Structure formats: structure tokens, C-alpha cells
Coordinates of C-alpha atoms in Angstrom, one line a residue:
M5 CA -76.5 -9.0 -127.5
N6 CA -77.0 -10.6 -124.1
R7 CA -73.3 -11.7 -124.1
I8 CA -72.3 -8.1 -124.7
I9 CA -74.5 -6.9 -121.9
L10 CA -73.1 -9.5 -119.5
T11 CA -69.6 -8.7 -120.4
S12 CA -70.3 -5.0 -119.8
L13 CA -71.9 -5.7 -116.5
F14 CA -68.9 -7.8 -115.4
F15 CA -66.6 -5.0 -116.4
L16 CA -68.6 -2.5 -114.4
F17 CA -68.7 -4.9 -111.5
F18 CA -64.9 -5.3 -111.7
L19 CA -64.4 -1.6 -111.7
G20 CA -66.7 -1.3 -108.7
V21 CA -64.7 -3.9 -106.8
F22 CA -61.4 -2.2 -107.8
A23 CA -62.7 1.2 -106.7
Q24 CA -63.9 -0.3 -103.4
A25 CA -60.4 -1.8 -102.9
V26 CA -58.8 1.5 -103.4
D27 CA -61.3 3.2 -101.1
D28 CA -60.5 0.6 -98.4
D29 CA -56.9 1.8 -98.3
H30 CA -58.0 5.5 -98.1
R31 CA -60.2 7.6 -96.0
P32 CA -61.6 11.1 -96.3
Y33 CA -59.2 13.8 -95.1
N34 CA -60.0 14.9 -91.6
P35 CA -58.4 18.2 -90.4
I36 CA -59.1 17.4 -86.7
P37 CA -58.7 13.7 -86.1
K38 CA -59.7 12.2 -82.8
R39 CA -56.5 10.2 -82.5
E40 CA -53.1 10.8 -84.1
F41 CA -49.5 10.2 -83.2
R42 CA -47.6 13.5 -83.3
G43 CA -44.0 12.8 -82.5
V44 CA -40.9 14.9 -82.6
W45 CA -37.3 13.6 -82.5
V46 CA -34.8 15.5 -80.4
H47 CA -31.3 14.2 -81.2
T48 CA -28.3 14.8 -78.9
I49 CA -25.6 13.2 -81.0
E50 CA -23.0 16.0 -81.8
Q51 CA -25.2 18.6 -80.1
F52 CA -23.0 20.3 -77.5
Y53 CA -25.2 23.2 -76.4
F54 CA -26.2 21.4 -73.2
S55 CA -22.6 21.2 -72.1
E56 CA -22.4 25.0 -72.0
L57 CA -25.2 25.2 -69.4
N58 CA -25.5 24.3 -65.7
S59 CA -28.2 21.9 -64.5
E60 CA -30.8 24.7 -63.8
Q61 CA -30.2 26.2 -67.2
I62 CA -30.6 22.8 -68.9
K63 CA -34.0 22.4 -67.1
D64 CA -35.1 25.9 -68.2
T65 CA -34.0 25.1 -71.8
L66 CA -35.8 21.8 -71.8
R67 CA -39.0 23.4 -70.4
K68 CA -39.0 26.1 -73.1
Q69 CA -38.4 23.5 -75.8
L70 CA -41.3 21.4 -74.6
D71 CA -43.5 24.5 -74.5
V72 CA -42.8 25.1 -78.2
F73 CA -43.5 21.5 -79.0
Q74 CA -46.7 21.6 -77.1
K75 CA -47.8 24.8 -78.9
C76 CA -47.1 23.0 -82.2
G77 CA -49.5 20.2 -81.2
F78 CA -47.1 17.4 -80.4
N79 CA -48.1 14.6 -78.1
A80 CA -44.9 12.5 -78.0
L81 CA -41.3 13.4 -77.5
L82 CA -38.6 11.0 -78.8
F83 CA -35.5 12.1 -76.9
Q84 CA -32.1 10.6 -77.6
V85 CA -30.9 9.4 -74.2
R86 CA -28.1 7.0 -75.4
P87 CA -26.4 8.5 -78.4
E88 CA -23.0 6.7 -78.1
S89 CA -23.3 3.9 -75.5
D90 CA -23.5 6.7 -72.9
A91 CA -26.3 8.2 -70.9
F92 CA -28.5 11.3 -70.6
Y93 CA -29.6 9.7 -67.3
K94 CA -28.2 8.3 -64.1
S95 CA -26.6 4.9 -64.9
D96 CA -24.4 2.5 -63.1
I97 CA -23.7 0.7 -66.4
E98 CA -22.7 3.4 -68.9
P99 CA -21.0 6.8 -68.5
W100 CA -22.6 10.3 -68.6
S101 CA -22.8 11.6 -72.2
R102 CA -20.2 14.0 -73.5
Y103 CA -23.1 15.9 -75.2
L104 CA -24.6 16.6 -71.7
T105 CA -21.5 17.8 -69.8
G106 CA -18.8 18.2 -72.5
E107 CA -16.8 15.3 -71.3
Q108 CA -17.8 11.6 -71.3
G109 CA -18.2 10.3 -67.8
K110 CA -18.4 13.7 -66.2
A111 CA -21.5 14.1 -64.0
P112 CA -23.8 17.3 -64.1
D113 CA -23.0 20.0 -61.5
D114 CA -26.2 19.1 -59.6
P115 CA -25.8 15.5 -58.3
D116 CA -29.6 15.2 -58.1
F117 CA -30.2 16.2 -61.7
D118 CA -31.4 13.3 -64.0
P119 CA -32.3 14.7 -67.4
M120 CA -34.4 11.7 -68.4
A121 CA -36.4 11.7 -65.2
F122 CA -36.9 15.4 -65.5
L123 CA -38.1 15.1 -69.1
I124 CA -40.5 12.3 -68.3
E125 CA -42.1 14.4 -65.5
E126 CA -42.3 17.5 -67.7
C127 CA -43.8 15.6 -70.7
H128 CA -46.4 13.9 -68.6
K129 CA -47.4 17.3 -67.1
R130 CA -48.1 18.4 -70.7
C131 CA -50.0 15.2 -71.6
M132 CA -47.1 14.2 -73.9
E133 CA -45.6 10.8 -74.0
F134 CA -41.9 10.3 -73.5
H135 CA -40.0 7.8 -75.7
A136 CA -36.5 6.9 -74.7
W137 CA -34.5 6.9 -77.9
V138 CA -31.4 4.8 -77.9
N139 CA -28.8 3.8 -80.5
P140 CA -28.1 0.1 -80.0
Y141 CA -24.6 -0.4 -81.5
R142 CA -22.8 2.9 -81.8
A143 CA -20.0 3.5 -79.2
N144 CA -18.1 6.4 -80.8
I145 CA -19.1 8.4 -83.8
D146 CA -15.6 9.6 -84.5
K147 CA -12.6 8.0 -82.9
T148 CA -10.3 10.7 -84.3
K149 CA -12.2 13.5 -82.4
Y150 CA -13.6 12.0 -79.3
R151 CA -12.0 10.0 -76.5
L152 CA -13.8 7.3 -74.5
C153 CA -13.7 7.7 -70.8
D154 CA -11.5 5.4 -68.8
N155 CA -14.3 3.2 -67.4
H156 CA -16.0 2.6 -70.8
I157 CA -16.8 -1.0 -71.4
Y158 CA -14.7 -0.9 -74.6
Y159 CA -11.4 -1.1 -72.6
D160 CA -12.5 -4.3 -70.8
R161 CA -14.2 -6.1 -73.7
R162 CA -12.6 -5.0 -77.0
Y163 CA -13.7 -8.2 -78.6
M164 CA -17.3 -7.0 -78.5
F165 CA -16.4 -4.1 -80.9
F166 CA -15.2 -3.3 -84.4
S167 CA -14.1 -0.1 -86.1
Y168 CA -15.7 1.0 -89.4
G169 CA -14.5 4.2 -90.9
T170 CA -14.3 6.7 -88.0
F171 CA -17.0 4.7 -86.1
L172 CA -16.5 2.4 -83.2
L173 CA -19.4 0.0 -83.0
F174 CA -20.6 -3.0 -81.0
N175 CA -20.2 -6.1 -83.1
P176 CA -23.7 -7.4 -83.8
G177 CA -22.2 -10.9 -84.5
V178 CA -20.9 -11.3 -80.9
P179 CA -23.7 -12.7 -78.6
E180 CA -22.3 -10.8 -75.6
S181 CA -23.0 -7.6 -77.4
R182 CA -26.7 -8.4 -77.5
E183 CA -26.6 -9.4 -73.8
Y184 CA -25.0 -6.2 -72.9
I185 CA -27.4 -4.0 -74.9
C186 CA -30.4 -5.9 -73.4
K187 CA -28.9 -5.2 -69.9
V188 CA -28.8 -1.5 -70.7
I189 CA -32.4 -1.4 -72.0
K190 CA -33.7 -3.5 -69.0
D191 CA -32.1 -0.9 -66.7
I192 CA -33.9 2.0 -68.5
V193 CA -37.3 0.3 -68.6
S194 CA -37.1 -0.9 -65.0
R195 CA -36.2 2.4 -63.4
Y196 CA -37.9 5.0 -65.6
D197 CA -41.6 5.7 -66.4
I198 CA -41.1 5.8 -70.1
D199 CA -44.0 5.2 -72.6
A200 CA -41.9 3.6 -75.3
L201 CA -38.3 2.4 -76.0
H202 CA -37.3 3.7 -79.4
M203 CA -34.5 2.8 -81.8
D204 CA -33.7 4.5 -85.1
D205 CA -32.2 3.1 -88.4
Y206 CA -28.6 2.4 -87.3
F207 CA -28.1 -1.4 -87.2
Y208 CA -25.1 -2.6 -89.2
P209 CA -23.3 0.5 -90.4
Y210 CA -24.2 2.4 -93.5
P211 CA -21.9 1.1 -96.2
I212 CA -18.7 3.1 -97.1
K213 CA -17.6 2.4 -100.6
G214 CA -14.6 0.1 -100.8
L215 CA -14.7 -0.6 -97.0
K216 CA -15.5 -4.1 -95.8
I217 CA -17.3 -4.7 -92.5
P218 CA -14.6 -6.4 -90.3
D219 CA -16.5 -9.3 -88.9
D220 CA -14.5 -12.3 -90.3
Q221 CA -13.5 -13.4 -86.8
A222 CA -17.0 -13.3 -85.4
F223 CA -18.4 -15.1 -88.4
K224 CA -15.8 -17.9 -88.0
K225 CA -16.5 -18.2 -84.3
Y226 CA -20.3 -17.9 -84.3
G227 CA -21.6 -18.0 -87.9
I228 CA -20.1 -21.1 -89.3
P229 CA -20.8 -23.2 -86.2
A230 CA -24.4 -22.1 -86.5
G231 CA -24.6 -23.5 -90.0
F232 CA -24.1 -20.4 -92.1
K233 CA -21.8 -20.8 -95.2
E234 CA -19.4 -18.2 -96.4
N235 CA -21.8 -17.1 -99.1
Q236 CA -24.5 -16.5 -96.5
R237 CA -22.7 -13.7 -94.6
A238 CA -25.7 -11.4 -95.3
E239 CA -28.2 -13.9 -93.9
W240 CA -26.0 -14.3 -90.8
R241 CA -25.8 -10.6 -90.3
R242 CA -29.6 -10.2 -90.6
D243 CA -30.0 -13.1 -88.1
N244 CA -27.8 -11.3 -85.6
V245 CA -30.0 -8.2 -85.8
N246 CA -33.2 -10.3 -85.6
K247 CA -31.9 -11.9 -82.5
L248 CA -31.3 -8.5 -80.9
V249 CA -34.7 -7.2 -81.8
K250 CA -36.4 -10.4 -80.5
A251 CA -34.4 -10.3 -77.3
L252 CA -35.2 -6.6 -76.8
T253 CA -39.0 -7.0 -77.2
D254 CA -38.9 -9.9 -74.7
T255 CA -36.8 -7.9 -72.3
I256 CA -39.0 -4.8 -72.5
H257 CA -42.3 -6.6 -72.3
S258 CA -41.2 -8.9 -69.5
V259 CA -40.4 -5.9 -67.3
K260 CA -43.3 -3.6 -68.2
P261 CA -45.8 -5.1 -70.7
W262 CA -47.3 -1.6 -71.4
V263 CA -44.0 -0.1 -72.6
R264 CA -44.0 -0.2 -76.4
F265 CA -41.0 -1.1 -78.6
S266 CA -40.6 1.3 -81.5
I267 CA -38.2 1.3 -84.4
S268 CA -37.7 3.9 -87.1
P269 CA -36.1 2.1 -90.1
F270 CA -34.5 3.6 -93.2
G271 CA -37.4 4.4 -95.6
I272 CA -36.8 1.8 -98.2
Y273 CA -37.2 -1.9 -97.2
R274 CA -36.2 -3.4 -100.5
N275 CA -36.3 -2.3 -104.2
S276 CA -38.5 -4.1 -106.6
D277 CA -35.6 -5.0 -108.9
R278 CA -34.3 -7.3 -106.2
Y279 CA -37.6 -8.3 -104.5
I280 CA -40.8 -8.8 -106.3
D281 CA -42.8 -7.3 -103.4
G282 CA -40.4 -4.4 -102.9
S283 CA -41.1 -0.7 -103.6
D284 CA -40.6 0.9 -107.0
T285 CA -37.5 2.7 -105.8
K286 CA -33.8 2.6 -106.5
G287 CA -31.8 3.3 -103.4
L288 CA -30.0 1.8 -100.4
T289 CA -32.3 -0.5 -98.4
C290 CA -32.9 -1.8 -94.8
Y291 CA -32.8 -5.4 -95.8
D292 CA -29.9 -5.6 -98.3
D293 CA -27.6 -2.9 -97.0
L294 CA -28.2 -2.5 -93.3
Y295 CA -29.2 -6.1 -92.6
A296 CA -32.4 -5.0 -90.9
D297 CA -35.4 -7.2 -91.8
V298 CA -38.0 -4.8 -90.6
M299 CA -41.0 -6.6 -92.2
L300 CA -40.0 -9.8 -90.3
W301 CA -40.2 -7.8 -87.1
V302 CA -43.6 -6.4 -88.1
R303 CA -45.0 -9.8 -89.1
N304 CA -43.8 -11.5 -86.0
G305 CA -45.1 -8.8 -83.7
W306 CA -41.7 -8.0 -82.3
I307 CA -42.3 -4.2 -82.6
D308 CA -45.3 -2.2 -81.5
Q309 CA -44.6 0.9 -83.7
C310 CA -42.9 1.3 -87.1
I311 CA -41.8 4.8 -88.1
P312 CA -40.1 4.5 -91.5
Q313 CA -38.0 7.6 -92.4
L314 CA -39.8 8.8 -95.5
Y315 CA -37.5 11.8 -95.8
W316 CA -37.6 12.2 -99.6
E317 CA -39.5 14.7 -101.6
D318 CA -42.7 13.8 -103.4
G319 CA -41.6 13.4 -107.0
H320 CA -38.0 12.2 -106.1
S321 CA -36.7 10.2 -109.0
K322 CA -35.4 7.3 -107.0
A323 CA -37.4 7.3 -103.7
N324 CA -40.7 9.0 -104.3
Y325 CA -42.6 9.9 -101.1
T326 CA -46.0 8.8 -102.4
T327 CA -44.7 5.5 -103.7
L328 CA -43.1 4.8 -100.3
I329 CA -45.9 5.8 -98.1
N330 CA -48.3 3.7 -100.1
W331 CA -45.9 0.7 -99.9
W332 CA -45.5 1.0 -96.1
A333 CA -49.3 1.4 -95.6
K334 CA -49.9 -1.7 -97.7
N335 CA -47.2 -3.9 -95.9
T336 CA -47.4 -2.8 -92.3
L337 CA -49.7 -5.3 -90.6
A338 CA -51.7 -4.8 -87.3
P339 CA -51.2 -4.8 -84.4
C340 CA -48.0 -2.9 -85.4
K341 CA -48.8 0.9 -85.6
L342 CA -47.5 2.8 -88.7
Y343 CA -46.4 6.4 -88.3
V344 CA -44.4 8.3 -90.9
G345 CA -41.0 9.9 -90.3
Q346 CA -40.9 13.4 -91.8
D347 CA -37.8 15.5 -92.5
V348 CA -38.3 19.2 -91.8
S349 CA -35.0 20.5 -93.3
R350 CA -35.4 18.5 -96.5
T351 CA -39.1 18.7 -97.3
Y352 CA -40.6 21.6 -95.3
M353 CA -41.7 23.2 -98.6
Q354 CA -43.9 20.1 -99.2
M355 CA -44.8 19.3 -95.7
N356 CA -48.5 20.2 -95.8
A357 CA -49.0 18.0 -98.9
K358 CA -47.0 15.2 -97.4
M359 CA -48.9 15.2 -94.1
T360 CA -52.2 15.4 -96.0
K361 CA -51.3 12.2 -97.8
A362 CA -50.6 10.6 -94.4
R363 CA -54.0 11.5 -93.1
E364 CA -55.7 10.0 -96.2
L365 CA -54.3 6.5 -95.7
R366 CA -56.2 4.3 -93.3
K367 CA -53.1 2.4 -92.1
V368 CA -51.1 5.6 -91.3
E369 CA -52.0 6.9 -87.8
G370 CA -49.6 9.8 -87.4
N371 CA -46.3 11.4 -88.1
C372 CA -42.9 12.0 -86.4
F373 CA -40.7 14.9 -87.3
F374 CA -37.0 15.2 -87.6
S375 CA -35.6 17.2 -86.2
G376 CA -36.8 19.1 -83.1
K377 CA -33.9 21.4 -83.6
M378 CA -35.3 22.5 -87.0
I379 CA -38.7 23.1 -85.4
L380 CA -37.2 25.1 -82.6
E381 CA -35.4 27.2 -85.2
N382 CA -38.7 27.5 -87.1
M383 CA -37.1 26.5 -90.4
G384 CA -39.3 27.7 -93.3
G385 CA -42.0 28.8 -90.8
I386 CA -42.7 25.2 -89.9
Q387 CA -44.2 26.2 -86.5
D388 CA -47.0 28.0 -88.3
S389 CA -47.6 25.0 -90.5
L390 CA -47.7 22.6 -87.6
Q391 CA -50.0 24.8 -85.5
A392 CA -52.4 24.8 -88.5
Y393 CA -52.2 21.1 -89.2
Q394 CA -52.3 20.1 -85.5
S395 CA -54.7 22.8 -84.5
K396 CA -56.5 20.8 -81.8
P397 CA -55.1 18.3 -79.4
A398 CA -55.4 14.6 -80.5
L399 CA -55.5 11.6 -78.3
L400 CA -52.8 9.1 -79.2
P401 CA -53.8 5.9 -81.0
E402 CA -55.0 3.0 -78.8
Y403 CA -53.0 -0.3 -78.5
P404 CA -55.6 -3.0 -78.3
G405 CA -52.9 -5.7 -78.6
I406 CA -51.6 -4.5 -75.3
D407 CA -54.7 -3.4 -73.4
M408 CA -58.2 -2.2 -74.3
M409 CA -59.9 -2.0 -70.9
T410 CA -61.9 1.1 -70.6
P411 CA -60.9 3.2 -67.5
A412 CA -63.3 4.3 -64.8
T413 CA -65.4 7.4 -65.6
P414 CA -64.4 10.5 -63.6
T415 CA -66.8 11.2 -60.7
D416 CA -68.0 14.1 -58.5
L417 CA -68.0 16.8 -61.2
R418 CA -68.7 20.2 -59.7
Y419 CA -67.9 23.8 -60.5
E420 CA -67.2 27.0 -58.7
V421 CA -67.7 30.6 -59.9
D422 CA -65.8 33.7 -59.0
S423 CA -65.0 37.0 -60.7
T424 CA -62.2 35.5 -62.8
G425 CA -64.3 32.6 -64.3
I426 CA -65.4 29.1 -63.6
T427 CA -63.3 26.2 -62.3
I428 CA -64.6 22.6 -63.0
T429 CA -63.2 19.9 -60.7
W430 CA -63.6 16.1 -60.6
E431 CA -62.3 13.0 -59.0
S432 CA -60.7 9.9 -60.6
A433 CA -60.6 6.3 -59.3
E434 CA -57.2 5.0 -58.2
T435 CA -55.8 1.8 -59.7
T436 CA -53.3 -0.7 -58.3
N437 CA -52.3 -1.8 -61.8
P438 CA -49.7 0.5 -63.4
K439 CA -50.9 -0.4 -66.9
D440 CA -54.3 1.1 -66.1
E441 CA -53.0 4.4 -64.6
I442 CA -54.8 7.5 -65.7
R443 CA -52.5 9.7 -67.7
Y444 CA -54.7 12.7 -68.5
F445 CA -58.3 14.0 -69.0
A446 CA -60.1 15.3 -72.1
I447 CA -62.6 18.2 -71.7
Y448 CA -65.4 18.7 -74.2
M449 CA -68.1 21.4 -74.4
F450 CA -71.6 21.0 -75.9
D451 CA -74.7 23.3 -76.1
E452 CA -77.5 22.2 -73.8
E453 CA -79.5 20.7 -76.7
Q454 CA -76.6 19.3 -78.5
P455 CA -76.0 15.5 -78.5
I456 CA -73.1 14.4 -76.3
N457 CA -70.6 12.8 -78.7
V458 CA -67.0 12.7 -77.7
D459 CA -66.0 11.8 -81.3
N460 CA -67.0 15.3 -82.2
M461 CA -63.6 16.9 -82.1
N462 CA -65.0 20.4 -82.7
A463 CA -66.3 20.1 -79.1
L464 CA -62.9 19.3 -77.6
R465 CA -61.6 22.2 -75.5
G466 CA -58.4 20.7 -74.4
V467 CA -56.5 18.0 -72.3
T468 CA -55.0 18.3 -68.9
A469 CA -53.1 16.1 -66.5
E470 CA -54.8 17.9 -63.6
K471 CA -58.2 17.2 -62.0
H472 CA -59.5 20.7 -62.7
Y473 CA -60.2 23.0 -65.7
F474 CA -60.6 26.8 -65.7
I475 CA -62.8 28.8 -68.1
P476 CA -62.2 32.5 -68.1
A477 CA -65.1 34.9 -67.2
D478 CA -65.2 36.5 -70.6
E479 CA -66.3 33.2 -72.2
Y480 CA -70.1 32.6 -72.3
V481 CA -70.7 29.1 -71.0
L482 CA -74.2 29.3 -69.6
C483 CA -76.4 26.4 -70.7
K484 CA -73.4 24.4 -71.8
W485 CA -72.5 20.8 -71.0
F486 CA -68.9 20.2 -69.9
V487 CA -67.9 16.7 -70.4
V488 CA -64.8 15.0 -68.9
T489 CA -63.3 11.7 -69.9
A490 CA -60.3 9.9 -68.4
I491 CA -57.5 8.5 -70.7
D492 CA -55.2 5.8 -69.4
R493 CA -51.7 4.8 -70.2
M494 CA -52.7 2.8 -73.3
H495 CA -54.9 5.8 -74.4
N496 CA -58.2 4.0 -73.7
E497 CA -60.9 6.6 -73.1
S498 CA -63.5 6.3 -70.3
K499 CA -67.2 6.9 -70.7
P500 CA -68.1 10.6 -70.4
A501 CA -68.9 12.4 -67.1
M502 CA -70.9 15.6 -67.6
I503 CA -72.0 18.7 -65.8
L504 CA -74.4 21.5 -67.0
I505 CA -73.3 25.1 -66.3
D506 CA -76.7 26.6 -65.7
N507 CA -76.1 29.6 -63.4

């Protein structure tokens, strides 16, 4: 009898431990989280609408797009500034993009216009981050349609490239390709106040049935002398990409330690039928087909953010969303942040449920949506869904692996009353360290007897990059505490400063 009781107790204990383990992976759903990454991808590849506008019209278009994204609750813009080894910014290394002016190498009509500098300024005004999205290897998406300009590097260094289908690509197996790409990235990071450098899923090209990657010459010249055998071509290719990723993180962080390195891989790392720890999926993979060993980069701390493209439907027979989000949540290790890539056009009907799952997993700290174009076109009423899901501003996640120093508390809070309302103003300490620069301020409101708790997001009124905040006269704010905190570049929040509106 005692043996039966002990066995039952052990079973119950096991169930309790198992339940706790499951609970450790999950958290209660929170409709207004304190911190959440809310990104939107704006692609420029094969988007020619900018080329029909002059510089002032482009600025106006970009402002209006940012206003829509801000209204939908986004706090990070991932804008494609290098779609085809070209530039949506002033560069002495690569030509102006054909998608900006209609002709590769042709400058905007206003010689002072720099689209990336303009977007950075406009994003920061709106308390949004700007992530410079670059494609590392692509040089021409379709050689049969688009001509490279005369001063393109291809004409001087053809040995750095290969053709695959209609694509012209930098050859990842040629060391000089890596050196050139790092040079381009160093130029961007050095000259622009970006918050992150972002790459998507295009490393070695997506396979075309019956077409071999033409890298025999590079393998003989570089792979075999490095000790790789002919049957290790896949390992050599992965090593080439690994070397690029490591070189890029070293380049970025040596120039500006606070700029994060972000990669958005294809959504399946490996299938379980080829790798015991892979996901229960049956599809193309990062590791085996694109030669991108993403989990190595995560484990080694080479990337600060991982945004896997989980574009499939929940219930998909070969790549189920729930299966994949659980897999990435289990395998993405700190300090690398995990955000989920969502596809608006493919899964907008499921988007609320997909985002809810993301909020219920402890390791997932936000989402990124493709594409901004679909959001601007309001496909399936996605703007309403986003405004409901992202109903209040959210601070971005902190990056304690980079910096966790608390910024100085705002000072000299005061308010002025006139017939239109109340304006609260404050001061903020200056810093000589760019890493500690104050990016924006959060404003909270509490009743006079209410505990001051800045984790209470119901109390958050808004965020602003200015040192003042206006409350209209028709709002009753007497006997209310207004609390202001400062948020720095790494999204560390200061201790609260407060003022009581009492007359």
C-alpha cells in the first residue's frame, strides 16, 4: 500500500515539475506590455514608385508612411537601403539605387537629399528606431532586365561575382567579397546614426532545381588549400558565410558598440529528419540549403537580434507556425533577442492569433511585419488589427549585454496653464558618451493617491522626443501626478520624475 502511495506521489511530483517546465516557457497574455519590439520591413527591391517622384515628393511620401506606421504602433523601421549593392544614401563606394531615381548611378534631383539621413531624423522624431536593411551578396536581381551602371564594382572585379539563374551575386567563397561588404557596412555605421544594421535571409542563393552553384573555381583556390575536401563543399560554403557574419559583427561593434547586428533568417533552421534537434517540419532550411548556420551565430553571440521569418499559417502541413515559434523560442539563447517575422499578405486572417502566441512565449519579445507596403495598403484591414494589438506605445526591449546603465532622471519639471490646456516641461542631463544619449521620454499619469508605478502601462499617456508635453484643456487633470522618465539609446529607463497638477 505504501509503495502504491509513494509511486502516486512521485507521479504527481513529476507532473508538477513538467507543468512548471511548461509554465517556465510561457507567460500570461498581456495586452499592453511594457516592452515590445514592433518592427516593420519596408523593401525597395523592384519598387519603382520613388523614381516617379522628385526629392520633395519622396520626403512627403516617407513622412506620410511613417505617420501610418506610428499610428499602427510601430517603434522600429527596417528600411532596405542596399537592395542590389547600390544605395538609398550618399555613398562614395556604391552607386545610387535604380529604385530611387529610375537609373542606377543617377543622383536625386536635390543634391542635398539623402534618403537614409532623412529617414533616421524622421524616425527619431517619432520615437522610432531606424534599422538599415542591407542585402549582403545580391548585385543584380535580373541581368536580363536591369543594367549595371558603368562604375559598378562588377566591371573592375568580375572574379568576385557569379551568376545564378537571372541573379548576379557576390561570390561568398572569395575573401575579397567579404572585405568589400565589410567596407560598405563600416561606411554606413560610421556616417549614419542608425540603431541597427539588418540583413535578411539571402546568403547563398535559394536553390533552383537542376542548377548548380558555380563556385568550383573559388573552391579550388580557397577551399581545398584551407583543408576542405570535395565532399565537404557544403561545410566550406557555411564557413564562408560564418566568416562574413563574424567579420560584420566585429566591424559594426568596433565602430559603434551600441549599434546592434540583426539577421532575419528563413524560418526553418533544420528539419528533424536530418537533425535530431531540428523542428518537426519538412521544408527548405537555412543550414542545409542556404548554408546559413544561424544557431552558430546565436550561440557565439555574433548577432544581437534574430528575426526568423515565420511566414506560414498555423496548421500548415509542412511548416506549422506554432511548431516553429516554439522551436525558435526554445533554441534562441540570451543575450540574442528573438523577434518573430510575420507575413501580412499570407497570414493576415490569422494575424491576431499568431501575435497572441508570440506574446505568450517568454523568449519572444516582439514581432516584425512584412511588408510595409501591405500595411500601407491596409490589406485585410490590417491597420485596425495592429492598432488594437499595439494600442499603447511600448518601450523597446533593453540590451543588457551592450549596456544597462540607468540614465539620469529628468529635472526641473514645471507646468504652465493657459486657455488651451497645460504644458509640462522638463530638463535632461547632457552626456558626452553617445551610447548613453537620451532618445525619448515616457509620460505617465496617476491619481493623487495612486502608487507611482511605471510598470503600470495603463498609466502611460505617451512618448515624446521633445522636452515638453501638452494636455488639452478639456481633460480633467487636477490632483493628478504626471511622471516623466528618460529612455536612452539602449532603452534603459531612468527613475521617475514627477509633478502634481494641483491648481
